[in-house]
Amino acid sequence: MTRQPTKQRNDTERASLHEKQKQVRSTLSEDLREEFDRRRARVNAGDTVEVLRGDFAGEEGEVLDVDLREAVVHVEDVTLEKADGEDVPRALDASNLRIVDLDLEDDVREARLRGDDE
């Protein structure tokens, strides 16, 4: 891997979608860390997250959308007001979030988190 910052930024930006999934991972809360015996997980729509940094720090909400192309997460009630008065979701980086509650409706995801994917 190169040490040149420009090449690192380009590789991150130009990564394919299956590689960009690694860019939308967040830390788990203490309870979830103990339950699943892991430190972080991919953020999915339906998860409940807490914002750790920025203007919305301390806010909790459900994930509405995860945009892999831009590697950003949109959270419920974390919005900006446009000049015409319309509210639009604020794009957040996954590294600035903590997963508080996981959406485990997907059996495959739950098996992966528990380490039973063999």
PDB file of C-alpha atoms in Angstrom:
ATOM      1  CA  MET A   1       0.000   0.000   0.000  1.00  0.00           C
ATOM      2  CA  THR A   2       1.245   3.443  -0.849  1.00  0.00           C
ATOM      3  CA  ARG A   3       2.033   6.147   1.672  1.00  0.00           C
ATOM      4  CA  GLN A   4       1.247   8.971  -0.711  1.00  0.00           C
ATOM      5  CA  PRO A   5      -1.862  10.845   0.507  1.00  0.00           C
ATOM      6  CA  THR A   6      -3.123  11.644  -2.984  1.00  0.00           C
ATOM      7  CA  LYS A   7      -3.083   7.998  -4.012  1.00  0.00           C
ATOM      8  CA  GLN A   8      -4.775   6.968  -0.755  1.00  0.00           C
ATOM      9  CA  ARG A   9      -7.566   9.518  -1.309  1.00  0.00           C
ATOM     10  CA  ASN A  10      -7.997   8.390  -4.907  1.00  0.00           C
ATOM     11  CA  ASP A  11      -8.136   4.706  -3.944  1.00  0.00           C
ATOM     12  CA  THR A  12     -10.789   5.461  -1.314  1.00  0.00           C
ATOM     13  CA  GLU A  13     -12.863   7.549  -3.711  1.00  0.00           C
ATOM     14  CA  ARG A  14     -12.557   5.181  -6.674  1.00  0.00           C
ATOM     15  CA  ALA A  15     -13.142   1.943  -4.737  1.00  0.00           C
ATOM     16  CA  SER A  16     -15.768  -0.428  -6.103  1.00  0.00           C
ATOM     17  CA  LEU A  17     -19.064  -0.792  -4.240  1.00  0.00           C
ATOM     18  CA  HIS A  18     -18.184  -4.064  -2.541  1.00  0.00           C
ATOM     19  CA  GLU A  19     -15.031  -2.411  -1.190  1.00  0.00           C
ATOM     20  CA  LYS A  20     -16.913   0.723  -0.113  1.00  0.00           C
ATOM     21  CA  GLN A  21     -18.932  -1.365   2.346  1.00  0.00           C
ATOM     22  CA  LYS A  22     -15.858  -1.287   4.575  1.00  0.00           C
ATOM     23  CA  GLN A  23     -16.079   2.522   4.619  1.00  0.00           C
ATOM     24  CA  VAL A  24     -19.565   2.549   6.179  1.00  0.00           C
ATOM     25  CA  ARG A  25     -18.709   0.722   9.396  1.00  0.00           C
ATOM     26  CA  SER A  26     -19.289   2.184  12.860  1.00  0.00           C
ATOM     27  CA  THR A  27     -18.376   1.268  16.390  1.00  0.00           C
ATOM     28  CA  LEU A  28     -20.857  -0.699  18.477  1.00  0.00           C
ATOM     29  CA  SER A  29     -22.163   0.365  21.891  1.00  0.00           C
ATOM     30  CA  GLU A  30     -20.720  -1.384  24.951  1.00  0.00           C
ATOM     31  CA  ASP A  31     -23.740  -3.708  25.281  1.00  0.00           C
ATOM     32  CA  LEU A  32     -23.535  -4.787  21.635  1.00  0.00           C
ATOM     33  CA  ARG A  33     -19.760  -5.284  21.893  1.00  0.00           C
ATOM     34  CA  GLU A  34     -20.252  -7.760  24.717  1.00  0.00           C
ATOM     35  CA  GLU A  35     -23.163  -9.506  23.005  1.00  0.00           C
ATOM     36  CA  PHE A  36     -21.504  -9.982  19.603  1.00  0.00           C
ATOM     37  CA  ASP A  37     -17.856  -9.966  20.715  1.00  0.00           C
ATOM     38  CA  ARG A  38     -16.796  -7.437  18.087  1.00  0.00           C
ATOM     39  CA  ARG A  39     -15.940  -3.753  18.053  1.00  0.00           C
ATOM     40  CA  ARG A  40     -17.630  -2.494  14.881  1.00  0.00           C
ATOM     41  CA  ALA A  41     -20.169  -3.435  12.250  1.00  0.00           C
ATOM     42  CA  ARG A  42     -21.532  -2.212   8.947  1.00  0.00           C
ATOM     43  CA  VAL A  43     -24.307   0.369   9.263  1.00  0.00           C
ATOM     44  CA  ASN A  44     -27.587  -0.737   7.654  1.00  0.00           C
ATOM     45  CA  ALA A  45     -30.884   1.055   7.145  1.00  0.00           C
ATOM     46  CA  GLY A  46     -33.066   0.344  10.158  1.00  0.00           C
ATOM     47  CA  ASP A  47     -30.245   0.441  12.721  1.00  0.00           C
ATOM     48  CA  THR A  48     -30.436   2.972  15.546  1.00  0.00           C
ATOM     49  CA  VAL A  49     -27.332   5.127  15.857  1.00  0.00           C
ATOM     50  CA  GLU A  50     -25.997   7.903  18.059  1.00  0.00           C
ATOM     51  CA  VAL A  51     -24.151  10.834  16.475  1.00  0.00           C
ATOM     52  CA  LEU A  52     -20.795  11.344  18.193  1.00  0.00           C
ATOM     53  CA  ARG A  53     -19.350  14.406  16.415  1.00  0.00           C
ATOM     54  CA  GLY A  54     -20.488  17.615  14.797  1.00  0.00           C
ATOM     55  CA  ASP A  55     -23.503  19.879  15.237  1.00  0.00           C
ATOM     56  CA  PHE A  56     -25.813  16.943  15.919  1.00  0.00           C
ATOM     57  CA  ALA A  57     -23.615  15.244  18.551  1.00  0.00           C
ATOM     58  CA  GLY A  58     -25.691  13.377  21.109  1.00  0.00           C
ATOM     59  CA  GLU A  59     -28.681  12.884  18.800  1.00  0.00           C
ATOM     60  CA  GLU A  60     -30.058   9.380  18.347  1.00  0.00           C
ATOM     61  CA  GLY A  61     -32.099   8.227  15.398  1.00  0.00           C
ATOM     62  CA  GLU A  62     -32.867   5.467  12.958  1.00  0.00           C
ATOM     63  CA  VAL A  63     -30.768   5.115   9.829  1.00  0.00           C
ATOM     64  CA  LEU A  64     -32.888   6.024   6.806  1.00  0.00           C
ATOM     65  CA  ASP A  65     -30.387   5.395   4.039  1.00  0.00           C
ATOM     66  CA  VAL A  66     -26.799   4.276   3.483  1.00  0.00           C
ATOM     67  CA  ASP A  67     -25.290   5.660   0.282  1.00  0.00           C
ATOM     68  CA  LEU A  68     -22.359   3.454  -0.723  1.00  0.00           C
ATOM     69  CA  ARG A  69     -21.357   5.601  -3.699  1.00  0.00           C
ATOM     70  CA  GLU A  70     -20.756   8.605  -1.442  1.00  0.00           C
ATOM     71  CA  ALA A  71     -19.990   6.471   1.673  1.00  0.00           C
ATOM     72  CA  VAL A  72     -22.429   8.515   3.788  1.00  0.00           C
ATOM     73  CA  VAL A  73     -25.283   7.698   6.154  1.00  0.00           C
ATOM     74  CA  HIS A  74     -28.591   9.584   6.511  1.00  0.00           C
ATOM     75  CA  VAL A  75     -30.190   9.530   9.974  1.00  0.00           C
ATOM     76  CA  GLU A  76     -33.775  10.362  10.911  1.00  0.00           C
ATOM     77  CA  ASP A  77     -34.231  13.837  12.474  1.00  0.00           C
ATOM     78  CA  VAL A  78     -30.713  14.910  11.461  1.00  0.00           C
ATOM     79  CA  THR A  79     -31.651  17.422   8.783  1.00  0.00           C
ATOM     80  CA  LEU A  80     -30.573  20.758   7.366  1.00  0.00           C
ATOM     81  CA  GLU A  81     -32.950  23.458   6.207  1.00  0.00           C
ATOM     82  CA  LYS A  82     -32.529  24.664   2.643  1.00  0.00           C
ATOM     83  CA  ALA A  83     -32.993  28.301   1.646  1.00  0.00           C
ATOM     84  CA  ASP A  84     -36.539  27.578   0.455  1.00  0.00           C
ATOM     85  CA  GLY A  85     -37.449  26.057   3.854  1.00  0.00           C
ATOM     86  CA  GLU A  86     -37.308  22.410   2.802  1.00  0.00           C
ATOM     87  CA  ASP A  87     -35.591  19.983   5.191  1.00  0.00           C
ATOM     88  CA  VAL A  88     -33.011  17.641   3.660  1.00  0.00           C
ATOM     89  CA  PRO A  89     -31.149  14.817   5.423  1.00  0.00           C
ATOM     90  CA  ARG A  90     -27.641  15.688   6.569  1.00  0.00           C
ATOM     91  CA  ALA A  91     -25.025  13.303   5.184  1.00  0.00           C
ATOM     92  CA  LEU A  92     -22.928  11.846   8.010  1.00  0.00           C
ATOM     93  CA  ASP A  93     -19.718   9.871   7.899  1.00  0.00           C
ATOM     94  CA  ALA A  94     -20.103   6.426   9.458  1.00  0.00           C
ATOM     95  CA  SER A  95     -16.991   6.938  11.589  1.00  0.00           C
ATOM     96  CA  ASN A  96     -18.840   9.673  13.497  1.00  0.00           C
ATOM     97  CA  LEU A  97     -21.639   7.323  14.568  1.00  0.00           C
ATOM     98  CA  ARG A  98     -22.090   4.653  17.244  1.00  0.00           C
ATOM     99  CA  ILE A  99     -24.546   1.817  16.640  1.00  0.00           C
ATOM    100  CA  VAL A 100     -26.892   1.608  19.628  1.00  0.00           C
ATOM    101  CA  ASP A 101     -29.370  -0.969  18.305  1.00  0.00           C
ATOM    102  CA  LEU A 102     -28.995  -3.363  15.364  1.00  0.00           C
ATOM    103  CA  ASP A 103     -31.758  -4.302  12.946  1.00  0.00           C
ATOM    104  CA  LEU A 104     -31.509  -8.121  13.011  1.00  0.00           C
ATOM    105  CA  GLU A 105     -34.423  -9.030  10.734  1.00  0.00           C
ATOM    106  CA  ASP A 106     -31.905 -10.452   8.264  1.00  0.00           C
ATOM    107  CA  ASP A 107     -30.874 -13.918   9.461  1.00  0.00           C
ATOM    108  CA  VAL A 108     -27.677 -13.856   7.401  1.00  0.00           C
ATOM    109  CA  ARG A 109     -26.575 -10.585   9.012  1.00  0.00           C
ATOM    110  CA  GLU A 110     -27.255 -11.920  12.493  1.00  0.00           C
ATOM    111  CA  ALA A 111     -25.299 -15.109  11.752  1.00  0.00           C
ATOM    112  CA  ARG A 112     -22.360 -13.041  10.462  1.00  0.00           C
ATOM    113  CA  LEU A 113     -22.359 -10.832  13.541  1.00  0.00           C
ATOM    114  CA  ARG A 114     -22.395 -13.856  15.837  1.00  0.00           C
ATOM    115  CA  GLY A 115     -19.626 -15.540  13.805  1.00  0.00           C
ATOM    116  CA  ASP A 116     -21.795 -18.476  12.668  1.00  0.00           C
ATOM    117  CA  ASP A 117     -21.292 -17.846   8.933  1.00  0.00           C
ATOM    118  CA  GLU A 118     -19.511 -21.132   8.171  1.00  0.00           C
TER     119      GLU A 118
END
